[in-house]
Short mmCIF file of C-alpha atoms in Angstrom, two decimals:
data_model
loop_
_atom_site.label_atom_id
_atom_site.label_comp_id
_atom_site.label_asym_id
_atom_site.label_seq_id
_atom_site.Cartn_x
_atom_site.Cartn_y
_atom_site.Cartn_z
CA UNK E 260 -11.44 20.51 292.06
CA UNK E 261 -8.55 20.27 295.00
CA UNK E 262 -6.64 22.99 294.17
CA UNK E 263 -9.46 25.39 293.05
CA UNK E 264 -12.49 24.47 295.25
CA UNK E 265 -14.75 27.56 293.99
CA UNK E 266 -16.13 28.27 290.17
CA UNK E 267 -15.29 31.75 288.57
CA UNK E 268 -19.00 31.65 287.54
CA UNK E 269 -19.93 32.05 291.18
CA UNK E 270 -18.76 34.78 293.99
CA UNK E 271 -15.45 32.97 296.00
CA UNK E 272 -13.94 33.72 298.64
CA UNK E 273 -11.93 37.37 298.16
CA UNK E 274 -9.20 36.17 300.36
CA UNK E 275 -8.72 33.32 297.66
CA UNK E 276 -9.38 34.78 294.16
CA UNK E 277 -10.05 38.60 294.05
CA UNK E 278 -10.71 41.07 292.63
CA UNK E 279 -13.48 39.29 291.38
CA UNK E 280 -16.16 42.45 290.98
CA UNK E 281 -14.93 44.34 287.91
CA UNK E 282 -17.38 43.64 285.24
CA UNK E 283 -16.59 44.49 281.01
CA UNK E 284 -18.96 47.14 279.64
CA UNK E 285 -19.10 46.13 276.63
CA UNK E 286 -19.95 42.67 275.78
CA UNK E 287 -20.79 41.66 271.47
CA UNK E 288 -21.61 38.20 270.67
CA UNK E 289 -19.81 37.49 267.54
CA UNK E 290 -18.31 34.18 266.07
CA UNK E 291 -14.98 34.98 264.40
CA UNK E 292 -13.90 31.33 263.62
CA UNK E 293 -10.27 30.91 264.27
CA UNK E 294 -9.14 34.41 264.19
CA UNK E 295 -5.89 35.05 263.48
CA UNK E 296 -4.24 31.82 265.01
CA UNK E 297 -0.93 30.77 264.55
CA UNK E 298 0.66 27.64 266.22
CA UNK E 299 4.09 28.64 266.66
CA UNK E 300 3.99 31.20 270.09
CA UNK E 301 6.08 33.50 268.42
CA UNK E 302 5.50 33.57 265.02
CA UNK E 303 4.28 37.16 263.16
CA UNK E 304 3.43 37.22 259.70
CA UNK E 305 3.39 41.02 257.38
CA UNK E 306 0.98 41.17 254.76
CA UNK E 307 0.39 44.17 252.54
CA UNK E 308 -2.89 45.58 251.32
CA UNK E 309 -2.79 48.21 248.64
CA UNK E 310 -4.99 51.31 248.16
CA UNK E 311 -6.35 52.49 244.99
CA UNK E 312 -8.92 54.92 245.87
CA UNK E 313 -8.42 57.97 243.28
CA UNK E 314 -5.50 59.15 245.42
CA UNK E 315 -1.96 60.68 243.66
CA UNK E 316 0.03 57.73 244.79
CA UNK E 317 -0.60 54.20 246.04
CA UNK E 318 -1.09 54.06 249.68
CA UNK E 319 0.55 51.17 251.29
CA UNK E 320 -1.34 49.25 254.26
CA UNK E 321 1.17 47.22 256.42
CA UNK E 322 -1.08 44.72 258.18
CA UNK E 323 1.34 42.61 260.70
CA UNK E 324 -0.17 39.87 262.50
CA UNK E 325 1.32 37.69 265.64
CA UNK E 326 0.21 34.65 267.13
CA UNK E 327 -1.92 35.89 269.36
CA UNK E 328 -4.16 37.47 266.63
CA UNK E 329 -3.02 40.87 267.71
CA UNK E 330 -2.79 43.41 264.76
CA UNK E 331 -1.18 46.49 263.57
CA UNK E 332 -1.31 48.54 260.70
CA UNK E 333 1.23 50.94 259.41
CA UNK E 334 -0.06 53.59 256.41
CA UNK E 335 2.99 55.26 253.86
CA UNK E 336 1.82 57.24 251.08
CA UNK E 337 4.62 55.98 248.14
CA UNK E 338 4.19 59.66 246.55
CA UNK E 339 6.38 60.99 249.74
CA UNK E 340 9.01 58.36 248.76
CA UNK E 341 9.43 58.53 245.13
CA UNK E 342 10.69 60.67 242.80
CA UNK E 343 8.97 58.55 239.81
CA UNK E 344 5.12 59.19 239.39
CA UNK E 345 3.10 56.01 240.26
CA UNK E 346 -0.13 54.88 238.20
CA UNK E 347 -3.13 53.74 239.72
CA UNK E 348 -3.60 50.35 238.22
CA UNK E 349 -1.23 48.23 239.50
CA UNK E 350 -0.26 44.57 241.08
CA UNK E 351 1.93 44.02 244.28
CA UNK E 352 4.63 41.61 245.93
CA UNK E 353 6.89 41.21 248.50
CA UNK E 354 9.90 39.65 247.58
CA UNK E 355 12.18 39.35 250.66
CA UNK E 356 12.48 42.53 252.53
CA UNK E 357 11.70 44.47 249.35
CA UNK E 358 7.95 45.59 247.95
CA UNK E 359 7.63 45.58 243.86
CA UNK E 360 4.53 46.94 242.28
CA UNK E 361 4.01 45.78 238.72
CA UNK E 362 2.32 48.88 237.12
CA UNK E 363 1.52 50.07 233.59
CA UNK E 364 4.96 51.49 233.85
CA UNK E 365 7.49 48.69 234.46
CA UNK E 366 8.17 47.09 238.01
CA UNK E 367 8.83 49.62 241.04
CA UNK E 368 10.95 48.46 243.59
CA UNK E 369 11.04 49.32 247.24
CA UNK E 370 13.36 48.17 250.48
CA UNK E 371 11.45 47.96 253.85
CA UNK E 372 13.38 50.15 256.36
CA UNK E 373 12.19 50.95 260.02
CA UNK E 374 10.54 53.88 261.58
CA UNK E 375 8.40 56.58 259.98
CA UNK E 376 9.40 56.18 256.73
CA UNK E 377 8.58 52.90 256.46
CA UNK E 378 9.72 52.19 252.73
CA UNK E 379 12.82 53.48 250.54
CA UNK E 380 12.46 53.69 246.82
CA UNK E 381 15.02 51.72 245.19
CA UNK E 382 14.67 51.78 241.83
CA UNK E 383 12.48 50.86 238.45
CA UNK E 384 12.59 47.82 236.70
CA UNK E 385 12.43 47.84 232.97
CA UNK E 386 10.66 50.88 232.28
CA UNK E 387 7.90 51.11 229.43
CA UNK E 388 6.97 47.36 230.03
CA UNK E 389 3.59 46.38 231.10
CA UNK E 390 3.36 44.49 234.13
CA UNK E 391 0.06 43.11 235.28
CA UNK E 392 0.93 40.97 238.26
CA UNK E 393 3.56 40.37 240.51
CA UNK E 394 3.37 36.87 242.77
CA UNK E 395 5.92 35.38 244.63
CA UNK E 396 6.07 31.79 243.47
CA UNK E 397 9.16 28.43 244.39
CA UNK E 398 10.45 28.97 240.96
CA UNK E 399 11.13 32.91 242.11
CA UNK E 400 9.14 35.65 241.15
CA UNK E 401 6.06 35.52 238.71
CA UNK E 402 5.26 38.14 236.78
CA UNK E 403 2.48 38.54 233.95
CA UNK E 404 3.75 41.44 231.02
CA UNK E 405 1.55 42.69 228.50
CA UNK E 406 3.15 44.62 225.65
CA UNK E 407 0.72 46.95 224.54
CA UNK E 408 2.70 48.27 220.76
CA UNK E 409 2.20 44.15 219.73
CA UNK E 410 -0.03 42.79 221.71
CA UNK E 411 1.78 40.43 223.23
CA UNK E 412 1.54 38.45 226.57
CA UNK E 413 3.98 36.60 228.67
CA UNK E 414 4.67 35.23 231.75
CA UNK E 415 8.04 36.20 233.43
CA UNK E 416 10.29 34.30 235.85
CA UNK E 417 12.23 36.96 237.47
CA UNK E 418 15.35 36.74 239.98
CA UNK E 419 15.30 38.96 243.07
CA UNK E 420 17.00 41.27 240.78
CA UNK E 421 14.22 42.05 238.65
CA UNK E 422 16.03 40.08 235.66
CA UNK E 423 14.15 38.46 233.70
CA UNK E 424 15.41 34.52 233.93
CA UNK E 425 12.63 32.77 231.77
CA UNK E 426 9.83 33.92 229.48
CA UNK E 427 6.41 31.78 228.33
CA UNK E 428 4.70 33.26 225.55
CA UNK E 429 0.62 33.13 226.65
CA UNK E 430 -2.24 33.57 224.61
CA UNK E 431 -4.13 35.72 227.29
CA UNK E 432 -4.16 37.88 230.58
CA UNK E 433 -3.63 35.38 233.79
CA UNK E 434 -3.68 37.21 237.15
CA UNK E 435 -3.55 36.07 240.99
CA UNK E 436 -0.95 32.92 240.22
CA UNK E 437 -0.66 30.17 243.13
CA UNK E 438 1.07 26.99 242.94
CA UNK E 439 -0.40 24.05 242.24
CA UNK E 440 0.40 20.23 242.06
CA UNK E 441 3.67 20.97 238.75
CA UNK E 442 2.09 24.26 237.45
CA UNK E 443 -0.28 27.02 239.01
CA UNK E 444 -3.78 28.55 239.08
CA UNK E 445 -4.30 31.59 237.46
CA UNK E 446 -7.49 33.74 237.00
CA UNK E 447 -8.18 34.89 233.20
CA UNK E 448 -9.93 37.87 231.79
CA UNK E 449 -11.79 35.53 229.59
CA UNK E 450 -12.45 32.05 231.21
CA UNK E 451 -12.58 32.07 235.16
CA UNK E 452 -9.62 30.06 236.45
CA UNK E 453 -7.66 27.87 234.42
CA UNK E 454 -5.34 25.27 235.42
CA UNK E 455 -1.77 26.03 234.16
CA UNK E 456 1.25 23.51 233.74
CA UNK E 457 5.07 24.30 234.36
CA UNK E 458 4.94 26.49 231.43
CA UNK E 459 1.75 28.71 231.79
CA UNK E 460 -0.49 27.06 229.24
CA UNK E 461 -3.40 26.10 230.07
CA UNK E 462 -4.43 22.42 230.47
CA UNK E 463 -8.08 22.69 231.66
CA UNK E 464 -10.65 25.20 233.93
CA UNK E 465 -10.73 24.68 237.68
CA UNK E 466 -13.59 25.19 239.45
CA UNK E 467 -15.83 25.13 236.87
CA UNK E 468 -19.03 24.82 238.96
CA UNK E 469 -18.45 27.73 240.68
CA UNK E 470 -20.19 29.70 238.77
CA UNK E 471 -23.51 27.54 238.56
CA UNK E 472 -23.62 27.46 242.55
CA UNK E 473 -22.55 31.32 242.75
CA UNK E 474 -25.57 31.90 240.67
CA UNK E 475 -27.90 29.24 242.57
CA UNK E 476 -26.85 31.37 244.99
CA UNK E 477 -27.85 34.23 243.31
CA UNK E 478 -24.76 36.22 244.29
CA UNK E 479 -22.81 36.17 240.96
CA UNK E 480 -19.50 35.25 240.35
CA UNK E 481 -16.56 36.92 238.64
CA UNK E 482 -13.62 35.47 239.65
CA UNK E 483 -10.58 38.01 240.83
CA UNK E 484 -7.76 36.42 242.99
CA UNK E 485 -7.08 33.26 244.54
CA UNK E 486 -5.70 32.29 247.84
CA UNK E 487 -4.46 28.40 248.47
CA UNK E 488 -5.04 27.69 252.16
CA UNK E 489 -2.71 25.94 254.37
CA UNK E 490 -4.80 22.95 254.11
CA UNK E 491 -4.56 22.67 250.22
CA UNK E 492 -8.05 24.28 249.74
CA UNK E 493 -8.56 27.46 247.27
CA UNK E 494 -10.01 30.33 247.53
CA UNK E 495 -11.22 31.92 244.46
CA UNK E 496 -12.47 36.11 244.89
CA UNK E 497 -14.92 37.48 242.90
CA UNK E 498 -16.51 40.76 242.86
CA UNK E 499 -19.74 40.02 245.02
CA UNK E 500 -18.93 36.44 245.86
CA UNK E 501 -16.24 34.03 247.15
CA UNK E 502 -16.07 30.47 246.39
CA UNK E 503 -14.31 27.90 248.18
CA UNK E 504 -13.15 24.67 246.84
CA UNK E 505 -10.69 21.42 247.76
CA UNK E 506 -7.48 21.03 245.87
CA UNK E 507 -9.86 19.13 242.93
CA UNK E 508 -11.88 22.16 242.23
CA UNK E 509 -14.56 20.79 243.93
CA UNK E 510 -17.21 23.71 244.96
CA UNK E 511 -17.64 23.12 249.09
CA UNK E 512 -18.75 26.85 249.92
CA UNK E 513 -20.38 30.34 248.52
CA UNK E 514 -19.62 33.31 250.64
CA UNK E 515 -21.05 36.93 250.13
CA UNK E 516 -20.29 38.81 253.16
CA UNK E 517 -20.13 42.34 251.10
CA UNK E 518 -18.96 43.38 247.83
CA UNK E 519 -15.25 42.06 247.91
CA UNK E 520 -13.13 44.25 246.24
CA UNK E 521 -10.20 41.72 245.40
CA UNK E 522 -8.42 39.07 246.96
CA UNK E 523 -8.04 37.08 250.18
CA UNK E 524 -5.29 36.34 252.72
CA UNK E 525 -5.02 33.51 255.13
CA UNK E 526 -4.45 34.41 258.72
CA UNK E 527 -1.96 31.60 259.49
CA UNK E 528 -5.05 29.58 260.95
CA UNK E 529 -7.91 29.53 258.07
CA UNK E 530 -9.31 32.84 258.86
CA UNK E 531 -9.51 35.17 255.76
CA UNK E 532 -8.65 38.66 255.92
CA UNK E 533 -10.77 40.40 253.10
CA UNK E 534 -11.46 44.01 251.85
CA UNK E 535 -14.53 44.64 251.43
CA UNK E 536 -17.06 47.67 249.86
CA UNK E 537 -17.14 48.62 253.61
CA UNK E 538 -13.96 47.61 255.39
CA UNK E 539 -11.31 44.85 255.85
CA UNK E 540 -13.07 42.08 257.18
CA UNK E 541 -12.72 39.02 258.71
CA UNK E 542 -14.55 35.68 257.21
CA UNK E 543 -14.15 31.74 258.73
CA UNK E 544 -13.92 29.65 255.61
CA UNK E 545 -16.09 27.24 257.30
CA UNK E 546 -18.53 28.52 258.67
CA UNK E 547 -18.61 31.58 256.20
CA UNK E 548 -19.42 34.39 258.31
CA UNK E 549 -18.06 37.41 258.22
CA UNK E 550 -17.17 39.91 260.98
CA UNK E 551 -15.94 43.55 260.99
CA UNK E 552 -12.55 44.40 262.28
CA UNK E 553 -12.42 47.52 264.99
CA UNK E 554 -9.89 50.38 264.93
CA UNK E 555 -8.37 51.91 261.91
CA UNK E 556 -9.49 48.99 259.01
CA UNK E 557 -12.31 50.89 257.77
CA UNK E 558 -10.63 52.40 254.89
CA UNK E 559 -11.52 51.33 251.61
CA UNK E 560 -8.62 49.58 251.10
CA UNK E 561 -9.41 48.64 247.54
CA UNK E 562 -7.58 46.41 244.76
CA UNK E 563 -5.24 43.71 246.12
CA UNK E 564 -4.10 41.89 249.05
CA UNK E 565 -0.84 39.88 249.29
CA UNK E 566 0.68 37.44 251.36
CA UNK E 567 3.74 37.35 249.88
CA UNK E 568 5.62 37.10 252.50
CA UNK E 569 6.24 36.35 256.33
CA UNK E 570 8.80 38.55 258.44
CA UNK E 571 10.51 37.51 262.01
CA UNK E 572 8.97 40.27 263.86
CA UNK E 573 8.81 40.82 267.49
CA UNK E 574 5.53 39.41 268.69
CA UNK E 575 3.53 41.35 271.48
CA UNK E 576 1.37 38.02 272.49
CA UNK E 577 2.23 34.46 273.40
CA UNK E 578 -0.31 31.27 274.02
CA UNK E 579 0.06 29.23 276.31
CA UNK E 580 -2.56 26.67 278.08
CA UNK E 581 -3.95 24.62 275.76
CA UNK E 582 -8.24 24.11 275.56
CA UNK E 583 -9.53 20.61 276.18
CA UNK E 584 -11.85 18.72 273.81
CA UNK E 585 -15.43 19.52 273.84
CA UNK E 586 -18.56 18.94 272.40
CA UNK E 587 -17.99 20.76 269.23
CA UNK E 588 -14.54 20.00 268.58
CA UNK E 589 -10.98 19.58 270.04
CA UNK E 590 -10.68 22.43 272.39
CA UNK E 591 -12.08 26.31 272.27
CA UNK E 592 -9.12 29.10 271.61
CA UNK E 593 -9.52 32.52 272.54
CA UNK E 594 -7.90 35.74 270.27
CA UNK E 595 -6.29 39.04 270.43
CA UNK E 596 -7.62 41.48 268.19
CA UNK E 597 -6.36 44.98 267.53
CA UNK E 598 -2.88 46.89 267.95
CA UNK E 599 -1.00 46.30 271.00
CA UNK E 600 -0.97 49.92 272.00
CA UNK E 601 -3.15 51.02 275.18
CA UNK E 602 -3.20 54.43 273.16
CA UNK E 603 -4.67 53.47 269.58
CA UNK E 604 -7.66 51.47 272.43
CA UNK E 605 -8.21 48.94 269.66
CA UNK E 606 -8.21 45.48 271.86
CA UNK E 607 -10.71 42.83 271.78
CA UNK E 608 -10.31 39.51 272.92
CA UNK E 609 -12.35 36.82 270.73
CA UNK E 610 -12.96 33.34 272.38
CA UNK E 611 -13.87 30.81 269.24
CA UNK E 612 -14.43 27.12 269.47
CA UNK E 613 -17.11 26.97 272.05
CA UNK E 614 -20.30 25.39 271.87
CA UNK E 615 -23.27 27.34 270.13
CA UNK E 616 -25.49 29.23 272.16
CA UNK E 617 -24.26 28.63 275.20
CA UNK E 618 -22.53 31.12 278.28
CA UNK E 619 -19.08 32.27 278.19
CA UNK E 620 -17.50 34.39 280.47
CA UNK E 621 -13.97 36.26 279.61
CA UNK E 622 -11.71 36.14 282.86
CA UNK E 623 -8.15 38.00 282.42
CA UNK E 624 -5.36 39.02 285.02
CA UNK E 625 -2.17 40.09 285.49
CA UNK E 626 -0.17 36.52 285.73
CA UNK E 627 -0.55 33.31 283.79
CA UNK E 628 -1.50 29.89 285.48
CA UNK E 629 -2.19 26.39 284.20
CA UNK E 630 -3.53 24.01 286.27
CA UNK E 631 -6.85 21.55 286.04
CA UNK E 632 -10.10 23.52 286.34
CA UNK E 633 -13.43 22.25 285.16
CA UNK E 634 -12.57 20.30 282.64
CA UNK E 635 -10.29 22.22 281.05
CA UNK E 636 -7.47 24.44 282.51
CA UNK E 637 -7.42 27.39 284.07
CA UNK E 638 -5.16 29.61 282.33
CA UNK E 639 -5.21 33.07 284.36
CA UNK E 640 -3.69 33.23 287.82
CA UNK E 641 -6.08 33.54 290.63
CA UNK E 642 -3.53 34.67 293.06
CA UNK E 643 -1.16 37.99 293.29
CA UNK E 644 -3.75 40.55 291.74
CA UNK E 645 -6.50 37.74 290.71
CA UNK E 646 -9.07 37.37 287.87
CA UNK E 647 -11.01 40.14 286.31
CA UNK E 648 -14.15 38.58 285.31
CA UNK E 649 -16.34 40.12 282.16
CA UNK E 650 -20.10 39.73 281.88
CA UNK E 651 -21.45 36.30 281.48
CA UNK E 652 -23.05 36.70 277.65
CA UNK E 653 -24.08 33.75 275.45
CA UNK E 654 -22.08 32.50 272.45
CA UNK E 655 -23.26 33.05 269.08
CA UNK E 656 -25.18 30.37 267.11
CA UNK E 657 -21.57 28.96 266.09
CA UNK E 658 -19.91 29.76 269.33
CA UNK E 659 -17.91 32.58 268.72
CA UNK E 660 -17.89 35.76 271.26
CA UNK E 661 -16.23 38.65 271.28
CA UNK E 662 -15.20 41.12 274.07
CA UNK E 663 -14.18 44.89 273.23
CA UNK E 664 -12.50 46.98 275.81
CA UNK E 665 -13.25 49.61 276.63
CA UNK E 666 -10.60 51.80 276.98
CA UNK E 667 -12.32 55.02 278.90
CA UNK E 668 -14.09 53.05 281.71
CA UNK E 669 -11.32 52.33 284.86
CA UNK E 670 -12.49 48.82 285.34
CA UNK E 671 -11.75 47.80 281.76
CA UNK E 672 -9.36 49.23 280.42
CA UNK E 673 -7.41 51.79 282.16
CA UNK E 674 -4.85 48.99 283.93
CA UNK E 675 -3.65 48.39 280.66
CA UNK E 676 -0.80 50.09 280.61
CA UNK E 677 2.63 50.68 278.68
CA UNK E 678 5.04 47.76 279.60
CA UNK E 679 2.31 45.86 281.50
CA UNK E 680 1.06 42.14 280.79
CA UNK E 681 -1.89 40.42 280.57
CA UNK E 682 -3.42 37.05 280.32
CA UNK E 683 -6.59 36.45 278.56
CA UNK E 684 -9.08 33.32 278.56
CA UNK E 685 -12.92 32.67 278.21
CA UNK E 686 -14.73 30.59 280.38
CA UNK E 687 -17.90 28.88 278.91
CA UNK E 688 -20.45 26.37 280.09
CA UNK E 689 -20.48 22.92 278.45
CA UNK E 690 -22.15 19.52 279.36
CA UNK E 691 -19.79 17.57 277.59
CA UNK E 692 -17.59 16.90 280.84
CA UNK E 693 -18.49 15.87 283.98
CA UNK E 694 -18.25 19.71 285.66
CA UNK E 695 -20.09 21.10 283.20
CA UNK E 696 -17.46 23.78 281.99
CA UNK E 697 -14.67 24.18 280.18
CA UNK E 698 -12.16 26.83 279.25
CA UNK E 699 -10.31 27.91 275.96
CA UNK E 700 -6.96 28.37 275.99
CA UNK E 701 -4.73 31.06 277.24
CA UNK E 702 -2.78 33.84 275.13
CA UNK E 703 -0.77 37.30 276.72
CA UNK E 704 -0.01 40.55 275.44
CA UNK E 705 2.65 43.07 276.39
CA UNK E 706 1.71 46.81 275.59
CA UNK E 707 3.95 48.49 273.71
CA UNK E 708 6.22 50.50 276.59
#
């Protein structure tokens, strides 16, 4: 190429593109599908995990997520917030800038406010009823209510108020409602997941050969939550399994990564974001590995996930310089993973997309660029301060690696500092194209100042 007449996986010339010596320490071969990816630069989504661990109170996990993949997670403790005691069997929501837990106790309301704090208790809605779930849903807020002196069950449409606007007399305990087609999917105590029309009854099972290929499988399968993907498929969580299906409740995948401990979330790009026995993981829907998250997600954070909402946050990382096809698929993208902090030292970049067991090198710098270079584009700057290059590892069997900084060594880590931006890409070797190598695309993070 013209414009760029050396390779980054050679030595160039210093004058041109330097410093090219400073090498990554700390190199793991992982494939983390498409991890965290959002097409819209700017977008960051909030999603809320809930512990139940034996504790006094319900500890709330903020998990907010930008487009570049990069993570952060905010811990409150509700017992420091609210003068009402809390039980620890409960369901939770977002409903606008508000949490609700639906407890054995009535609903509990909070408003998000900033800093420490994190959360305000508002107030409690109808007290002594029974609520089992709590899911955001078009028609407004879902909730299931069991009264315990009868031995009754409904389904409640609630405004944002808590009122209740419309009640369905059921015959049983649904939990983990999503939309779907005029009515929803619900999971029951009794019968797996049933198919429910505009008025909660039920007009047939869904899925039901998931639990003939979760026992071929011979992982089990006792179905918890469900997750609809962006793409219309479902996701239905069990205890030691996870089945995926298409929108006709077609079985395409078993996963068992670790004993799930409920639910799933969608990442904004088909990633899942699971708890697990052992941690908050991360598993690719298609390829159905699963991959441990670094930092502070090793808590068991128990009992329910929900993505019941999406908040216009600030986002710390941009993309920019899109991959080109290859071999494997339409282009390779590359991820930010961890908490845009240089002080929690958390960061990993993850490139994704590449071609199985092949080289990839991770190149970032101090300035973005975008210009033809293999053929792909070269999306860090090889002028001002130039491209730090990583250690050349190989791709996992899927083509996945992942790069984790290291955060005491000078050459790795000790440039990133508070206010300063970088620019991330992998490099990789491919014989799809006539040069022989491609690149994924580009994405930048600004540490916190």
């Amino acid at each position: 190429m013209a414009a760029l007449p050396c390779s980054l996986w050679e030595p160039c010339n210093p004058h041109f593109i330097s410093p090219f010596g400073m090498r990554l320490t700390s190199f793991t071969a992982v494939a983390l599908a498409s991890a965290f990816y959002t097409s819209a630069a700017n977008a960051q989504e909030r999603f809320t995990a809930l512990v139940d661990g034996g504790f006094a109170s319900p500890v709330v996990l903020d998990v907010e997520v930008d487009a570049g993949g990069v993570t952060d997670l905010v811990e409150t403790r509700l017992a420091l917030i609210t003068p009402v005691a809390i039980p620890n069997s409960f369901a939770v929501g977002r409903v606008g800038g508000q949490l609700w837990l639906g407890t054995e106790d009535g609903i509990f309301r909070y408003d998000e406010v900033g800093g420490a704090s994190r959360y305000a208790f508002v107030d409690q809605i109808v007290p002594g009823a029974r609520y089992t779930e709590i899911t955001l849903a078009p028609a407004g807020v879902i909730a299931m209510r069991l009264d315990v002196g009868t031995v009754q069950f409904s389904v409640e449409v609630l405004d944002p108020n808590g009122s209740v606007v419309q009640s369905f007399p059921v015959d049983r305990i649904y939990r983990s409602f999503v939309p779907f087609g005029a009515g929803y999917l619900a999971v029951s105590d009794s019968a797996g997941v049933e198919e429910l029309d505009a008025s909660f009854q039920p007009v047939g099972r869904f899925a039901p050969d998931a639990e003939m290929a979760a026992d071929a499988a011979g992982i089990g399968y006792f179905p918890d939550a469900l997750t609809r993907l962006s793409d219309g498929r479902i996701v239905i969580s069990a205890s030691v399994s996870l089945a995926i299906t298409n929108s006709a409740g077609d079985v395409l995948a078993i996963a068992n990564p670790g004993a799930f401990e409920s639910g799933a979330i969608e990442t904004g790009g088909g990633l899942l974001l699971v708890p697990c026995a052992d941690g908050l993981k991360l598993l690719d829907p298609d390829t159905l590995e699963a991959f441990e998250i670094d930092g502070d997600f090793v808590a068991d954070l128990g009992r329910r996930l929900s993505n019941a909402s999406s908040s216009a946050l600030p986002s710390a990382s941009a993309r920019a310089c899109t991959g080109a096809p290859n071999s494997v698929g339409p282009g390779a993208r590359i991820h930010l993973l961890g908490v845009d902090d240089s002080v929690q030292q958390t960061l990993s970049a993850v490139g994704v997309g590449m071609p199985g067991n092949t080289f990839a090198l991770p190149v970032f710098g101090t300035a973005s660029f975008d210009a033809p270079y293999g053929d792909g584009r070269l999306c860090v700057s090889p002028f001002q301060q130039g491209v730090t290059r990583g250690i050349v590892q190989r791709t996992s069997a899927l083509g996945s690696a992942q790069v984790r900084f290291d955060f005491q060594t000078a050459q790795t880590g000790a440039s990133f500092l508070p206010g300063t931006t970088w620019h991330f890409q992998m490099i990789y070797r491919d014989a799809f194209g006539a040069a022989g190598f491609n690149g994924t695309d580009g994405v930048s993070i600004t540490f916190r100042p």
